[in-house]
mmCIF file of C-alpha atoms in Angstrom:
data_model
loop_
_atom_site.group_PDB
_atom_site.id
_atom_site.type_symbol
_atom_site.label_atom_id
_atom_site.label_comp_id
_atom_site.label_asym_id
_atom_site.label_seq_id
_atom_site.Cartn_x
_atom_site.Cartn_y
_atom_site.Cartn_z
ATOM 1 C CA MET A 1 174.658 125.746 134.479
ATOM 2 C CA ASN A 2 173.805 122.210 135.595
ATOM 3 C CA ASP A 3 173.505 119.812 132.662
ATOM 4 C CA ALA A 4 173.011 116.716 134.821
ATOM 5 C CA PRO A 5 169.933 114.674 133.843
ATOM 6 C CA GLU A 6 166.887 115.145 136.038
ATOM 7 C CA ILE A 7 164.076 112.812 137.055
ATOM 8 C CA PRO A 8 160.907 113.698 135.101
ATOM 9 C CA GLU A 9 158.379 115.769 137.008
ATOM 10 C CA ASN A 10 155.350 113.745 138.096
ATOM 11 C CA PRO A 11 156.342 110.416 136.477
ATOM 12 C CA VAL A 12 153.435 108.152 135.585
ATOM 13 C CA ALA A 13 155.005 104.684 135.649
ATOM 14 C CA PHE A 14 157.294 105.093 138.681
ATOM 15 C CA ASP A 15 157.545 106.486 142.169
ATOM 16 C CA VAL A 16 161.037 107.624 143.210
ATOM 17 C CA ARG A 17 161.957 108.268 146.835
ATOM 18 C CA ARG A 18 165.204 108.703 148.738
ATOM 19 C CA SER A 19 166.334 107.869 152.237
ATOM 20 C CA GLY A 20 169.880 108.890 152.993
ATOM 21 C CA HIS A 21 172.112 107.567 150.220
ATOM 22 C CA VAL A 22 169.553 104.985 149.006
ATOM 23 C CA ALA A 23 166.950 105.657 146.301
ATOM 24 C CA GLU A 24 163.859 103.486 145.949
ATOM 25 C CA VAL A 25 162.242 103.156 142.521
ATOM 26 C CA THR A 26 158.766 101.586 142.523
ATOM 27 C CA LEU A 27 156.901 100.456 139.399
ATOM 28 C CA LEU A 28 153.373 101.885 139.341
ATOM 29 C CA GLY A 29 151.938 100.634 136.064
ATOM 30 C CA PRO A 30 149.517 102.407 135.689
ATOM 31 C CA ALA A 31 148.176 99.256 133.975
ATOM 32 C CA LYS A 32 147.236 96.188 136.033
ATOM 33 C CA GLY A 33 150.188 94.331 137.521
ATOM 34 C CA ASN A 34 152.581 97.207 136.742
ATOM 35 C CA ALA A 35 152.493 96.224 133.068
ATOM 36 C CA MET A 36 155.005 98.114 130.928
ATOM 37 C CA GLY A 37 153.353 100.634 128.620
ATOM 38 C CA PRO A 38 154.697 103.681 126.750
ATOM 39 C CA ASP A 39 155.265 105.715 129.938
ATOM 40 C CA PHE A 40 157.402 102.937 131.407
ATOM 41 C CA TRP A 41 159.748 102.785 128.416
ATOM 42 C CA ARG A 42 160.030 106.575 128.238
ATOM 43 C CA GLU A 43 160.591 107.234 131.941
ATOM 44 C CA LEU A 44 162.839 104.306 132.930
ATOM 45 C CA PRO A 45 166.074 105.538 131.282
ATOM 46 C CA LEU A 46 165.486 109.139 132.392
ATOM 47 C CA ILE A 47 165.101 108.072 136.013
ATOM 48 C CA PHE A 48 168.125 105.788 136.100
ATOM 49 C CA ARG A 49 170.399 108.238 134.307
ATOM 50 C CA ALA A 50 169.372 110.944 136.748
ATOM 51 C CA LEU A 51 169.957 108.731 139.785
ATOM 52 C CA ASP A 52 173.296 107.592 138.376
ATOM 53 C CA ALA A 53 174.383 111.222 137.969
ATOM 54 C CA ASP A 54 173.438 112.118 141.540
ATOM 55 C CA PRO A 55 176.503 111.730 143.810
ATOM 56 C CA GLU A 56 174.230 111.504 146.852
ATOM 57 C CA VAL A 57 172.645 108.285 145.565
ATOM 58 C CA ARG A 58 174.913 105.327 146.278
ATOM 59 C CA ALA A 59 172.479 102.403 145.960
ATOM 60 C CA ILE A 60 169.053 101.826 144.386
ATOM 61 C CA VAL A 61 166.208 99.474 145.328
ATOM 62 C CA LEU A 62 163.860 98.550 142.473
ATOM 63 C CA THR A 63 160.474 97.048 143.312
ATOM 64 C CA GLY A 64 156.843 96.876 142.221
ATOM 65 C CA SER A 65 153.766 98.407 143.786
ATOM 66 C CA GLY A 66 150.961 96.177 144.985
ATOM 67 C CA GLU A 67 151.107 92.387 144.904
ATOM 68 C CA HIS A 68 153.214 91.962 141.760
ATOM 69 C CA PHE A 69 156.524 93.157 140.379
ATOM 70 C CA SER A 70 155.349 93.280 136.754
ATOM 71 C CA TYR A 71 153.131 91.409 134.322
ATOM 72 C CA GLY A 72 155.584 92.452 131.580
ATOM 73 C CA LEU A 73 154.742 94.259 128.361
ATOM 74 C CA ASP A 74 151.385 96.050 128.302
ATOM 75 C CA LEU A 75 150.154 94.645 124.986
ATOM 76 C CA ASN A 76 146.946 96.659 124.979
ATOM 77 C CA ALA A 77 148.890 99.916 125.236
ATOM 78 C CA MET A 78 151.752 99.018 122.895
ATOM 79 C CA LEU A 79 150.038 97.169 120.025
ATOM 80 C CA PRO A 80 148.307 100.183 118.410
ATOM 81 C CA GLY A 81 151.665 101.781 117.656
ATOM 82 C CA TRP A 82 152.873 98.641 115.894
ATOM 83 C CA ALA A 83 149.857 98.102 113.644
ATOM 84 C CA ASP A 84 151.594 98.930 110.358
ATOM 85 C CA PHE A 85 154.477 96.604 111.194
ATOM 86 C CA LEU A 86 152.333 93.691 112.350
ATOM 87 C CA ALA A 87 150.365 93.781 109.099
ATOM 88 C CA GLY A 88 151.276 90.708 107.064
ATOM 89 C CA ASP A 89 152.626 92.755 104.149
ATOM 90 C CA ALA A 90 154.831 95.116 106.199
ATOM 91 C CA GLN A 91 157.398 96.773 103.942
ATOM 92 C CA ALA A 92 160.828 98.239 104.675
ATOM 93 C CA GLY A 93 159.499 101.456 106.230
ATOM 94 C CA PRO A 94 157.386 99.837 108.973
ATOM 95 C CA ARG A 95 160.139 97.301 109.629
ATOM 96 C CA MET A 96 162.740 100.039 110.095
ATOM 97 C CA ARG A 97 160.427 101.926 112.461
ATOM 98 C CA PHE A 98 159.841 98.755 114.454
ATOM 99 C CA LEU A 99 163.594 98.094 114.585
ATOM 100 C CA ALA A 100 164.087 101.583 116.027
ATOM 101 C CA GLU A 101 161.306 100.912 118.550
ATOM 102 C CA ILE A 102 162.902 97.658 119.737
ATOM 103 C CA ARG A 103 166.264 99.355 120.153
ATOM 104 C CA ARG A 104 164.676 102.232 122.054
ATOM 105 C CA MET A 105 163.105 99.741 124.477
ATOM 106 C CA GLN A 106 166.398 97.859 124.742
ATOM 107 C CA ASP A 107 168.165 101.117 125.577
ATOM 108 C CA SER A 108 165.649 101.755 128.365
ATOM 109 C CA VAL A 109 166.608 98.542 130.160
ATOM 110 C CA THR A 110 170.282 98.974 129.281
ATOM 111 C CA ALA A 111 170.196 102.265 131.210
ATOM 112 C CA VAL A 112 169.652 100.123 134.321
ATOM 113 C CA ALA A 113 172.504 97.770 133.428
ATOM 114 C CA ARG A 114 174.869 100.692 132.756
ATOM 115 C CA CYS A 115 173.995 102.502 135.965
ATOM 116 C CA ARG A 116 177.226 102.865 137.954
ATOM 117 C CA THR A 117 175.184 102.753 141.159
ATOM 118 C CA PRO A 118 174.344 99.284 142.532
ATOM 119 C CA VAL A 119 170.744 98.240 141.843
ATOM 120 C CA ILE A 120 168.881 95.634 143.918
ATOM 121 C CA ALA A 121 165.550 94.224 142.770
ATOM 122 C CA ALA A 122 162.989 93.192 145.389
ATOM 123 C CA VAL A 123 160.511 90.920 143.582
ATOM 124 C CA SER A 124 157.108 89.789 144.799
ATOM 125 C CA GLY A 125 154.281 88.107 142.919
ATOM 126 C CA TRP A 126 154.483 87.828 139.159
ATOM 127 C CA CYS A 127 157.618 88.806 137.260
ATOM 128 C CA ILE A 128 156.896 87.967 133.618
ATOM 129 C CA GLY A 129 158.556 88.681 130.266
ATOM 130 C CA GLY A 130 159.647 92.305 130.381
ATOM 131 C CA GLY A 131 159.833 92.029 134.166
ATOM 132 C CA VAL A 132 162.535 89.382 133.794
ATOM 133 C CA ASP A 133 164.274 91.551 131.174
ATOM 134 C CA LEU A 134 164.371 94.314 133.768
ATOM 135 C CA ILE A 135 165.667 92.291 136.707
ATOM 136 C CA SER A 136 168.305 90.677 134.492
ATOM 137 C CA ALA A 137 169.853 94.164 134.214
ATOM 138 C CA VAL A 138 170.247 94.749 137.966
ATOM 139 C CA ASP A 139 173.091 93.665 140.248
ATOM 140 C CA VAL A 140 171.271 91.599 142.871
ATOM 141 C CA ARG A 141 167.810 90.013 142.847
ATOM 142 C CA LEU A 142 165.872 89.125 145.998
ATOM 143 C CA ALA A 143 162.419 87.529 146.083
ATOM 144 C CA SER A 144 159.498 86.874 148.379
ATOM 145 C CA ALA A 145 158.226 83.320 148.696
ATOM 146 C CA ASP A 146 155.219 84.078 146.473
ATOM 147 C CA ALA A 147 157.310 85.327 143.550
ATOM 148 C CA THR A 148 156.855 83.636 140.179
ATOM 149 C CA PHE A 149 159.120 84.166 137.168
ATOM 150 C CA SER A 150 158.594 83.458 133.479
ATOM 151 C CA VAL A 151 160.503 84.148 130.261
ATOM 152 C CA ARG A 152 157.157 83.862 128.540
ATOM 153 C CA GLU A 153 157.667 85.471 125.125
ATOM 154 C CA VAL A 154 157.708 82.114 123.321
ATOM 155 C CA LYS A 155 154.079 81.639 124.444
ATOM 156 C CA VAL A 156 153.081 84.690 122.395
ATOM 157 C CA ALA A 157 155.193 83.811 119.336
ATOM 158 C CA ILE A 158 157.959 86.332 120.078
ATOM 159 C CA VAL A 159 161.721 85.918 120.450
ATOM 160 C CA ALA A 160 162.506 87.778 123.686
ATOM 161 C CA ASP A 161 164.388 90.884 122.556
ATOM 162 C CA ILE A 162 164.876 93.266 125.490
ATOM 163 C CA GLY A 163 167.741 91.541 127.303
ATOM 164 C CA SER A 164 166.786 88.273 129.008
ATOM 165 C CA LEU A 165 168.400 86.083 126.342
ATOM 166 C CA GLN A 166 171.572 88.182 126.422
ATOM 167 C CA ARG A 167 172.040 88.692 130.171
ATOM 168 C CA LEU A 168 170.614 85.633 131.919
ATOM 169 C CA ALA A 169 173.195 83.122 130.682
ATOM 170 C CA THR A 170 175.848 84.653 132.951
ATOM 171 C CA ILE A 171 173.368 84.718 135.841
ATOM 172 C CA ILE A 172 171.709 81.277 135.692
ATOM 173 C CA GLY A 173 173.774 79.429 133.087
ATOM 174 C CA GLU A 174 172.953 78.585 129.488
ATOM 175 C CA GLY A 175 171.151 75.333 130.247
ATOM 176 C CA HIS A 176 168.650 76.905 132.628
ATOM 177 C CA LEU A 177 168.165 79.869 130.293
ATOM 178 C CA ARG A 178 167.409 77.611 127.324
ATOM 179 C CA GLU A 179 164.908 75.627 129.387
ATOM 180 C CA LEU A 180 163.067 78.746 130.545
ATOM 181 C CA ALA A 181 163.112 80.508 127.157
ATOM 182 C CA LEU A 182 162.134 77.472 125.069
ATOM 183 C CA THR A 183 159.282 76.335 127.338
ATOM 184 C CA GLY A 184 157.999 79.683 128.614
ATOM 185 C CA ARG A 185 157.158 77.883 131.852
ATOM 186 C CA ASP A 186 156.652 79.571 135.213
ATOM 187 C CA ILE A 187 159.082 78.914 138.054
ATOM 188 C CA ASP A 188 158.548 79.672 141.717
ATOM 189 C CA ALA A 189 160.884 81.494 144.081
ATOM 190 C CA ALA A 190 162.432 78.280 145.385
ATOM 191 C CA ARG A 191 163.442 77.172 141.873
ATOM 192 C CA ALA A 192 164.626 80.710 141.060
ATOM 193 C CA GLU A 193 166.908 80.606 144.091
ATOM 194 C CA LYS A 194 168.166 77.123 143.224
ATOM 195 C CA ILE A 195 169.284 78.175 139.716
ATOM 196 C CA GLY A 196 170.726 81.492 140.879
ATOM 197 C CA LEU A 197 168.147 83.841 139.417
ATOM 198 C CA VAL A 198 167.646 85.281 142.899
ATOM 199 C CA ASN A 199 170.146 85.369 145.757
ATOM 200 C CA ASP A 200 167.713 84.835 148.634
ATOM 201 C CA VAL A 201 164.012 84.249 149.292
ATOM 202 C CA TYR A 202 162.056 85.939 152.107
ATOM 203 C CA PRO A 203 158.637 85.119 153.613
ATOM 204 C CA ASP A 204 156.649 88.006 152.125
ATOM 205 C CA ARG A 205 156.761 91.354 150.322
ATOM 206 C CA ASP A 206 157.547 93.381 153.447
ATOM 207 C CA ALA A 207 160.406 91.074 154.394
ATOM 208 C CA VAL A 208 162.042 91.128 150.961
ATOM 209 C CA LEU A 209 161.731 94.901 150.732
ATOM 210 C CA THR A 210 163.307 95.283 154.170
ATOM 211 C CA ALA A 211 166.152 92.972 153.150
ATOM 212 C CA ALA A 212 166.710 94.907 149.910
ATOM 213 C CA ARG A 213 166.851 98.198 151.796
ATOM 214 C CA GLU A 214 169.329 96.781 154.299
ATOM 215 C CA LEU A 215 171.527 95.394 151.524
ATOM 216 C CA ALA A 216 171.382 98.723 149.689
ATOM 217 C CA GLY A 217 172.405 100.507 152.883
ATOM 218 C CA GLU A 218 175.348 98.153 153.289
ATOM 219 C CA MET A 219 176.521 98.874 149.734
ATOM 220 C CA ALA A 220 175.928 102.609 150.131
ATOM 221 C CA ALA A 221 178.231 102.664 153.184
ATOM 222 C CA ASN A 222 181.210 101.615 151.055
ATOM 223 C CA PRO A 223 183.457 104.082 149.158
ATOM 224 C CA PRO A 224 181.306 105.066 146.133
ATOM 225 C CA LEU A 225 184.096 105.354 143.573
ATOM 226 C CA VAL A 226 185.360 101.885 144.455
ATOM 227 C CA VAL A 227 181.822 100.483 144.181
ATOM 228 C CA GLN A 228 181.507 102.067 140.742
ATOM 229 C CA GLY A 229 184.873 100.576 139.797
ATOM 230 C CA ILE A 230 183.788 97.092 140.862
ATOM 231 C CA LYS A 231 180.679 97.346 138.677
ATOM 232 C CA ASP A 232 182.738 98.620 135.753
ATOM 233 C CA VAL A 233 185.277 95.803 136.018
ATOM 234 C CA LEU A 234 182.612 93.117 136.413
ATOM 235 C CA SER A 235 180.743 94.404 133.343
ATOM 236 C CA VAL A 236 183.677 94.605 130.952
ATOM 237 C CA ASN A 237 183.634 90.880 130.166
ATOM 238 C CA THR A 238 179.996 90.788 129.091
ATOM 239 C CA GLU A 239 179.107 94.286 127.896
ATOM 240 C CA GLN A 240 180.197 93.878 124.284
ATOM 241 C CA GLN A 241 178.622 90.429 123.995
ATOM 242 C CA VAL A 242 175.298 91.707 125.361
ATOM 243 C CA GLU A 243 175.322 94.697 123.008
ATOM 244 C CA ALA A 244 175.993 92.494 119.975
ATOM 245 C CA GLY A 245 173.233 90.090 121.032
ATOM 246 C CA LEU A 246 170.717 92.902 121.443
ATOM 247 C CA ARG A 247 171.471 94.316 118.011
ATOM 248 C CA TYR A 248 171.154 90.871 116.440
ATOM 249 C CA VAL A 249 167.809 90.000 118.030
ATOM 250 C CA SER A 250 166.346 93.421 117.182
ATOM 251 C CA ALA A 251 167.233 92.891 113.519
ATOM 252 C CA TRP A 252 165.900 89.319 113.650
ATOM 253 C CA ASN A 253 162.541 90.398 115.054
ATOM 254 C CA ALA A 254 162.238 93.329 112.654
ATOM 255 C CA ALA A 255 162.692 90.820 109.831
ATOM 256 C CA PHE A 256 160.720 87.809 111.058
ATOM 257 C CA LEU A 257 158.356 88.723 113.896
ATOM 258 C CA PRO A 258 155.161 89.217 111.827
ATOM 259 C CA SER A 259 153.570 85.798 111.407
ATOM 260 C CA LYS A 260 150.255 84.006 111.509
ATOM 261 C CA ASP A 261 151.312 82.549 114.838
ATOM 262 C CA LEU A 262 151.878 86.034 116.273
ATOM 263 C CA GLY A 263 148.459 87.137 115.021
ATOM 264 C CA GLU A 264 146.931 84.037 116.597
ATOM 265 C CA ALA A 265 148.753 84.751 119.873
ATOM 266 C CA VAL A 266 147.449 88.327 119.979
ATOM 267 C CA GLN A 267 143.891 87.224 119.100
ATOM 268 C CA ALA A 268 143.991 84.479 121.722
ATOM 269 C CA PHE A 269 145.228 87.010 124.288
ATOM 270 C CA LEU A 270 142.372 89.394 123.492
ATOM 271 C CA GLU A 271 139.833 86.539 123.574
ATOM 272 C CA LYS A 272 141.372 85.033 126.732
ATOM 273 C CA ARG A 273 141.834 81.562 125.244
ATOM 274 C CA GLN A 274 144.688 79.190 124.435
ATOM 275 C CA PRO A 275 146.397 79.931 121.074
ATOM 276 C CA ARG A 276 146.553 77.355 118.279
ATOM 277 C CA PHE A 277 149.938 77.677 116.580
ATOM 278 C CA THR A 278 150.550 76.332 113.043
ATOM 279 C CA GLY A 279 154.170 77.335 112.383
ATOM 280 C CA GLU A 280 153.250 79.956 109.785
#
């Protein structure tokens, strides 16, 4: 009996294909800009655990369909499930359920970080919020010249809680991370390369995808157990720190996320206007 995890049949949020020893995972949405709704959070860990368990898969390319990698969290799809928590008088029950929800979403992205198989992200267009959380969990990030990145949660009155604040410091350094997280500003591919968020920048989507596939093929040609060992050794210094940081921010948001500013951010998003924050 084979107990190895399997990729879900007919996934909604992803397309998974293989060529030789390289798997290609493409975000599909289905929301605009490959925004991350319930299907994304459910399917992501299942796919990566299945690929990690497959000895024939020795490298993975992660990319987005269409013009953009991901607009980040699909607020329209996710907000209805959080209504009781976001109410101003949320009690212990809704807060505990929201805490469990944050940790479930964290675990989805952590499945990428814990994958023993090398993962290369090929990023084009927008990579916002949850998109940055996701690419912070991979091994190598490549970008096309039109790529734009943003740790934007501060703009919607949220402390980023899915991994960017825990993983990016070792990738881009604490100073750059603080600047991005505290301003929520957008940075282009050239700045992303300068600070080390991406390794290289290519002219367009086709070029970056070709480069990612070639790099994946180069990694896949190496002895797989040694490659897994390298990832394991490189992760040991940060794994416990990341886990502790994720648990802390999930508890922080479960306690403090509901606010007038968050309500204003959501309303402004729905009305397509600039929010007016009051610090309440």
